[in-house]
Every structure is written in structure tokens, then in C-alpha cells.
């Protein structure tokens, strides 16, 4: 009973407070209206805000935003250089982390010696080292034929056409 009473008393106070007209804010002060358009935001007009003292700077102004070009896949190494799908930007170079044993699954993740990187995992579905050599290939049931030409060749200039008998 008490929670329902408190709810009935507090509800009109919330409705009255929410329906009051807004008051003037500091942003609408007359002296502030004198400043037309504030200085444009972003880094196009102030490119030095992107550098944080590193030489060379890891951040560049790309499309009016400061971007870390060492690990951004849309700006890898320089503005607008996009890495292909499933590749990652490792220190400004696009690398396929699905098959690279020095960057397997993520940047600078090295696979142990003798393990290859497949699908971003070291040694995935791989026989133990040493690998069987030579790899087993099934034998063909018949000897392979040489490739055929896709069309007959024209007669050569030094050859005479066949004479009819």
C-alpha cells in the first residue's frame, strides 16, 4: 500500500517538472552570439594536432580525423590505403594473417619452428614435423597426354600447300 501511495504522490511532481518551459542557457548569451561560426573542427585546418611527438608520426590527418596509420585497415601506412578483406595492418603493412607464419592470426604472432599457419592457427590440420617427403600423389590410371592446341595452326610461309594428286 505504501509503495502505491508514494508512486501517486511522486508522479504529478515529475509531470509538472517535465512540462516547464526551457530557460535560457549560457550558450545563448548575447556576447556568445557575436561569434558566428566557431573554428572548423577536425585536423584539416590544424594538422599538427595529430602528431604526438613520435618521429615519424604514427598518426596522420585522414578525412579530417587523426588516424593511427600503423594499425588501421582503412589507412594502412598512408591515408586511403585499404587492406584486402581478412588482412590486417601490422606496423603500416597489409599482411594476410591467415597464412603468414610470422603473423599467424594476429600481428607478430609467430608459429613455432616446423609449424605452418593455416586459417590463422599454427599447425592447424598439419602432420607432425618432419613432413612426409615427397608428398604422396595418386598415380594416374593412364599416362598423361600432351596438351592439344585449341585450334589448327595456319600453314607456315616456308611450307608449300599439299598438292592434289
PDB file of C-alpha atoms in Angstrom:
ATOM      1  CA  UNK A   1       0.000   0.000   0.000  1.00  0.00           C
ATOM      2  CA  UNK A   2       2.822   2.392   0.895  1.00  0.00           C
ATOM      3  CA  UNK A   3       4.694   1.968  -2.467  1.00  0.00           C
ATOM      4  CA  UNK A   4       1.475   2.725  -4.381  1.00  0.00           C
ATOM      5  CA  UNK A   5       0.899   5.884  -2.288  1.00  0.00           C
ATOM      6  CA  UNK A   6       4.458   7.110  -2.950  1.00  0.00           C
ATOM      7  CA  UNK A   7       4.008   6.453  -6.656  1.00  0.00           C
ATOM      8  CA  UNK A   8       0.788   8.507  -6.765  1.00  0.00           C
ATOM      9  CA  UNK A   9       2.446  11.406  -4.904  1.00  0.00           C
ATOM     10  CA  UNK A  10       5.691  11.408  -6.936  1.00  0.00           C
ATOM     11  CA  UNK A  11       4.067  11.045 -10.388  1.00  0.00           C
ATOM     12  CA  UNK A  12       2.449  14.542 -10.511  1.00  0.00           C
ATOM     13  CA  UNK A  13       5.751  16.129  -9.409  1.00  0.00           C
ATOM     14  CA  UNK A  14       7.554  14.507 -12.344  1.00  0.00           C
ATOM     15  CA  UNK A  15       4.845  15.601 -14.796  1.00  0.00           C
ATOM     16  CA  UNK A  16       4.917  19.219 -13.543  1.00  0.00           C
ATOM     17  CA  UNK A  17       8.711  19.396 -13.671  1.00  0.00           C
ATOM     18  CA  UNK A  18       8.846  17.953 -17.206  1.00  0.00           C
ATOM     19  CA  UNK A  19       6.315  20.456 -18.588  1.00  0.00           C
ATOM     20  CA  UNK A  20       8.166  23.643 -17.547  1.00  0.00           C
ATOM     21  CA  UNK A  21       9.401  25.836 -20.427  1.00  0.00           C
ATOM     22  CA  UNK A  22      13.166  25.723 -21.030  1.00  0.00           C
ATOM     23  CA  UNK A  23      15.200  28.561 -19.597  1.00  0.00           C
ATOM     24  CA  UNK A  24      17.926  30.492 -21.359  1.00  0.00           C
ATOM     25  CA  UNK A  25      21.183  28.633 -21.356  1.00  0.00           C
ATOM     26  CA  UNK A  26      24.669  30.048 -21.211  1.00  0.00           C
ATOM     27  CA  UNK A  27      25.170  29.134 -24.880  1.00  0.00           C
ATOM     28  CA  UNK A  28      22.514  31.659 -25.913  1.00  0.00           C
ATOM     29  CA  UNK A  29      24.131  34.590 -24.106  1.00  0.00           C
ATOM     30  CA  UNK A  30      24.295  37.792 -26.253  1.00  0.00           C
ATOM     31  CA  UNK A  31      28.087  38.064 -26.153  1.00  0.00           C
ATOM     32  CA  UNK A  32      28.404  34.451 -27.400  1.00  0.00           C
ATOM     33  CA  UNK A  33      26.022  35.072 -30.308  1.00  0.00           C
ATOM     34  CA  UNK A  34      28.549  37.571 -31.647  1.00  0.00           C
ATOM     35  CA  UNK A  35      30.830  34.715 -32.626  1.00  0.00           C
ATOM     36  CA  UNK A  36      29.352  33.446 -35.890  1.00  0.00           C
ATOM     37  CA  UNK A  37      30.647  30.043 -36.827  1.00  0.00           C
ATOM     38  CA  UNK A  38      33.247  28.644 -34.442  1.00  0.00           C
ATOM     39  CA  UNK A  39      36.538  27.481 -35.845  1.00  0.00           C
ATOM     40  CA  UNK A  40      36.138  24.421 -38.032  1.00  0.00           C
ATOM     41  CA  UNK A  41      36.727  21.199 -36.145  1.00  0.00           C
ATOM     42  CA  UNK A  42      38.942  18.357 -37.172  1.00  0.00           C
ATOM     43  CA  UNK A  43      42.536  18.269 -38.304  1.00  0.00           C
ATOM     44  CA  UNK A  44      42.378  19.705 -41.850  1.00  0.00           C
ATOM     45  CA  UNK A  45      42.913  23.218 -40.565  1.00  0.00           C
ATOM     46  CA  UNK A  46      45.228  22.090 -37.729  1.00  0.00           C
ATOM     47  CA  UNK A  47      47.226  19.037 -38.897  1.00  0.00           C
ATOM     48  CA  UNK A  48      49.741  19.366 -36.051  1.00  0.00           C
ATOM     49  CA  UNK A  49      47.163  18.079 -33.560  1.00  0.00           C
ATOM     50  CA  UNK A  50      47.661  14.564 -34.951  1.00  0.00           C
ATOM     51  CA  UNK A  51      51.365  14.357 -34.164  1.00  0.00           C
ATOM     52  CA  UNK A  52      52.160  13.310 -30.624  1.00  0.00           C
ATOM     53  CA  UNK A  53      55.891  13.795 -30.759  1.00  0.00           C
ATOM     54  CA  UNK A  54      56.795  10.479 -32.381  1.00  0.00           C
ATOM     55  CA  UNK A  55      59.253  10.623 -35.260  1.00  0.00           C
ATOM     56  CA  UNK A  56      57.935   9.687 -37.722  1.00  0.00           C
ATOM     57  CA  UNK A  57      54.420  10.355 -36.511  1.00  0.00           C
ATOM     58  CA  UNK A  58      52.186   7.298 -36.240  1.00  0.00           C
ATOM     59  CA  UNK A  59      49.095   9.452 -36.725  1.00  0.00           C
ATOM     60  CA  UNK A  60      48.060  11.325 -39.873  1.00  0.00           C
ATOM     61  CA  UNK A  61      45.095  13.517 -40.726  1.00  0.00           C
ATOM     62  CA  UNK A  62      42.897  11.339 -42.961  1.00  0.00           C
ATOM     63  CA  UNK A  63      39.459  12.663 -43.961  1.00  0.00           C
ATOM     64  CA  UNK A  64      39.558  15.274 -41.203  1.00  0.00           C
ATOM     65  CA  UNK A  65      40.284  12.685 -38.493  1.00  0.00           C
ATOM     66  CA  UNK A  66      43.510  11.736 -36.767  1.00  0.00           C
ATOM     67  CA  UNK A  67      44.224   8.107 -37.657  1.00  0.00           C
ATOM     68  CA  UNK A  68      46.920   5.728 -36.418  1.00  0.00           C
ATOM     69  CA  UNK A  69      48.332   4.512 -39.746  1.00  0.00           C
ATOM     70  CA  UNK A  70      50.238   1.618 -38.155  1.00  0.00           C
ATOM     71  CA  UNK A  71      47.171  -0.491 -37.364  1.00  0.00           C
ATOM     72  CA  UNK A  72      44.145   0.943 -39.221  1.00  0.00           C
ATOM     73  CA  UNK A  73      42.995  -1.384 -42.039  1.00  0.00           C
ATOM     74  CA  UNK A  74      41.379   1.532 -43.917  1.00  0.00           C
ATOM     75  CA  UNK A  75      44.519   3.707 -43.743  1.00  0.00           C
ATOM     76  CA  UNK A  76      47.442   1.266 -43.578  1.00  0.00           C
ATOM     77  CA  UNK A  77      50.769   3.051 -43.870  1.00  0.00           C
ATOM     78  CA  UNK A  78      49.195   6.096 -45.532  1.00  0.00           C
ATOM     79  CA  UNK A  79      45.757   7.697 -45.897  1.00  0.00           C
ATOM     80  CA  UNK A  80      43.361   5.720 -48.093  1.00  0.00           C
ATOM     81  CA  UNK A  81      45.446   2.525 -48.351  1.00  0.00           C
ATOM     82  CA  UNK A  82      42.933  -0.226 -47.548  1.00  0.00           C
ATOM     83  CA  UNK A  83      43.962  -3.756 -46.694  1.00  0.00           C
ATOM     84  CA  UNK A  84      42.129  -6.578 -48.513  1.00  0.00           C
ATOM     85  CA  UNK A  85      39.352  -8.405 -46.691  1.00  0.00           C
ATOM     86  CA  UNK A  86      40.656 -10.630 -43.835  1.00  0.00           C
ATOM     87  CA  UNK A  87      44.104  -8.962 -43.944  1.00  0.00           C
ATOM     88  CA  UNK A  88      45.433  -6.862 -41.048  1.00  0.00           C
ATOM     89  CA  UNK A  89      47.605  -3.767 -40.867  1.00  0.00           C
ATOM     90  CA  UNK A  90      50.821  -4.611 -38.990  1.00  0.00           C
ATOM     91  CA  UNK A  91      53.055  -1.564 -38.498  1.00  0.00           C
ATOM     92  CA  UNK A  92      51.775   0.053 -41.676  1.00  0.00           C
ATOM     93  CA  UNK A  93      51.966  -3.031 -43.938  1.00  0.00           C
ATOM     94  CA  UNK A  94      48.955  -5.107 -45.036  1.00  0.00           C
ATOM     95  CA  UNK A  95      49.576  -8.750 -44.081  1.00  0.00           C
ATOM     96  CA  UNK A  96      47.482 -11.867 -44.627  1.00  0.00           C
ATOM     97  CA  UNK A  97      47.348 -13.217 -41.081  1.00  0.00           C
ATOM     98  CA  UNK A  98      45.578 -16.394 -42.244  1.00  0.00           C
ATOM     99  CA  UNK A  99      48.712 -17.942 -43.796  1.00  0.00           C
ATOM    100  CA  UNK A 100      51.734 -15.932 -42.627  1.00  0.00           C
ATOM    101  CA  UNK A 101      53.761 -17.909 -40.022  1.00  0.00           C
ATOM    102  CA  UNK A 102      55.282 -14.674 -38.642  1.00  0.00           C
ATOM    103  CA  UNK A 103      51.850 -13.049 -38.167  1.00  0.00           C
ATOM    104  CA  UNK A 104      49.528 -16.017 -37.617  1.00  0.00           C
ATOM    105  CA  UNK A 105      46.042 -14.922 -36.557  1.00  0.00           C
ATOM    106  CA  UNK A 106      47.293 -11.508 -35.389  1.00  0.00           C
ATOM    107  CA  UNK A 107      50.288  -9.250 -35.843  1.00  0.00           C
ATOM    108  CA  UNK A 108      53.643 -10.582 -34.602  1.00  0.00           C
ATOM    109  CA  UNK A 109      52.276 -13.970 -33.513  1.00  0.00           C
ATOM    110  CA  UNK A 110      54.996 -16.387 -34.683  1.00  0.00           C
ATOM    111  CA  UNK A 111      54.381 -20.070 -35.176  1.00  0.00           C
ATOM    112  CA  UNK A 112      56.894 -22.492 -33.603  1.00  0.00           C
ATOM    113  CA  UNK A 113      59.563 -23.961 -35.856  1.00  0.00           C
ATOM    114  CA  UNK A 114      58.120 -26.585 -38.168  1.00  0.00           C
ATOM    115  CA  UNK A 115      54.528 -25.375 -37.821  1.00  0.00           C
ATOM    116  CA  UNK A 116      52.718 -23.719 -40.690  1.00  0.00           C
ATOM    117  CA  UNK A 117      49.922 -21.174 -40.401  1.00  0.00           C
ATOM    118  CA  UNK A 118      46.530 -22.192 -41.801  1.00  0.00           C
ATOM    119  CA  UNK A 119      43.332 -20.226 -41.209  1.00  0.00           C
ATOM    120  CA  UNK A 120      45.161 -18.039 -38.672  1.00  0.00           C
ATOM    121  CA  UNK A 121      46.149 -21.013 -36.475  1.00  0.00           C
ATOM    122  CA  UNK A 122      49.602 -22.510 -36.074  1.00  0.00           C
ATOM    123  CA  UNK A 123      49.766 -26.165 -37.128  1.00  0.00           C
ATOM    124  CA  UNK A 124      46.078 -26.492 -37.989  1.00  0.00           C
ATOM    125  CA  UNK A 125      45.401 -29.954 -39.523  1.00  0.00           C
ATOM    126  CA  UNK A 126      49.102 -30.470 -40.144  1.00  0.00           C
ATOM    127  CA  UNK A 127      51.034 -33.721 -39.801  1.00  0.00           C
ATOM    128  CA  UNK A 128      53.808 -33.672 -37.217  1.00  0.00           C
ATOM    129  CA  UNK A 129      57.215 -32.450 -38.277  1.00  0.00           C
ATOM    130  CA  UNK A 130      59.147 -33.713 -40.275  1.00  0.00           C
ATOM    131  CA  UNK A 131      56.672 -33.595 -43.108  1.00  0.00           C
ATOM    132  CA  UNK A 132      56.462 -36.703 -45.308  1.00  0.00           C
ATOM    133  CA  UNK A 133      58.642 -36.107 -48.362  1.00  0.00           C
ATOM    134  CA  UNK A 134      57.947 -36.428 -51.185  1.00  0.00           C
ATOM    135  CA  UNK A 135      54.251 -35.792 -50.699  1.00  0.00           C
ATOM    136  CA  UNK A 136      52.012 -38.645 -51.732  1.00  0.00           C
ATOM    137  CA  UNK A 137      50.251 -38.100 -55.037  1.00  0.00           C
ATOM    138  CA  UNK A 138      47.820 -40.628 -56.501  1.00  0.00           C
ATOM    139  CA  UNK A 139      49.020 -42.287 -59.682  1.00  0.00           C
ATOM    140  CA  UNK A 140      47.145 -41.660 -62.890  1.00  0.00           C
ATOM    141  CA  UNK A 141      45.423 -44.722 -64.343  1.00  0.00           C
ATOM    142  CA  UNK A 142      46.984 -43.961 -67.741  1.00  0.00           C
ATOM    143  CA  UNK A 143      49.939 -41.886 -68.874  1.00  0.00           C
ATOM    144  CA  UNK A 144      49.114 -38.233 -69.379  1.00  0.00           C
ATOM    145  CA  UNK A 145      48.629 -36.964 -72.919  1.00  0.00           C
ATOM    146  CA  UNK A 146      50.355 -33.859 -74.193  1.00  0.00           C
ATOM    147  CA  UNK A 147      48.121 -30.810 -74.357  1.00  0.00           C
ATOM    148  CA  UNK A 148      46.188 -30.210 -77.576  1.00  0.00           C
ATOM    149  CA  UNK A 149      46.209 -26.965 -79.449  1.00  0.00           C
ATOM    150  CA  UNK A 150      42.899 -25.119 -79.199  1.00  0.00           C
ATOM    151  CA  UNK A 151      42.750 -24.621 -82.992  1.00  0.00           C
ATOM    152  CA  UNK A 152      44.735 -25.772 -86.042  1.00  0.00           C
ATOM    153  CA  UNK A 153      47.751 -23.677 -86.909  1.00  0.00           C
ATOM    154  CA  UNK A 154      47.834 -21.878 -90.293  1.00  0.00           C
ATOM    155  CA  UNK A 155      50.387 -23.135 -92.822  1.00  0.00           C
ATOM    156  CA  UNK A 156      53.810 -21.599 -92.483  1.00  0.00           C
ATOM    157  CA  UNK A 157      55.186 -19.392 -95.276  1.00  0.00           C
ATOM    158  CA  UNK A 158      58.106 -21.673 -95.999  1.00  0.00           C
ATOM    159  CA  UNK A 159      55.822 -24.706 -96.392  1.00  0.00           C
ATOM    160  CA  UNK A 160      54.034 -25.399 -99.623  1.00  0.00           C
ATOM    161  CA  UNK A 161      50.395 -26.395 -99.504  1.00  0.00           C
ATOM    162  CA  UNK A 162      49.689 -30.030-100.186  1.00  0.00           C
ATOM    163  CA  UNK A 163      49.326 -30.751-103.900  1.00  0.00           C
ATOM    164  CA  UNK A 164      46.457 -32.799-105.116  1.00  0.00           C
ATOM    165  CA  UNK A 165      47.394 -35.973-106.986  1.00  0.00           C
TER     166      UNK A 165
END
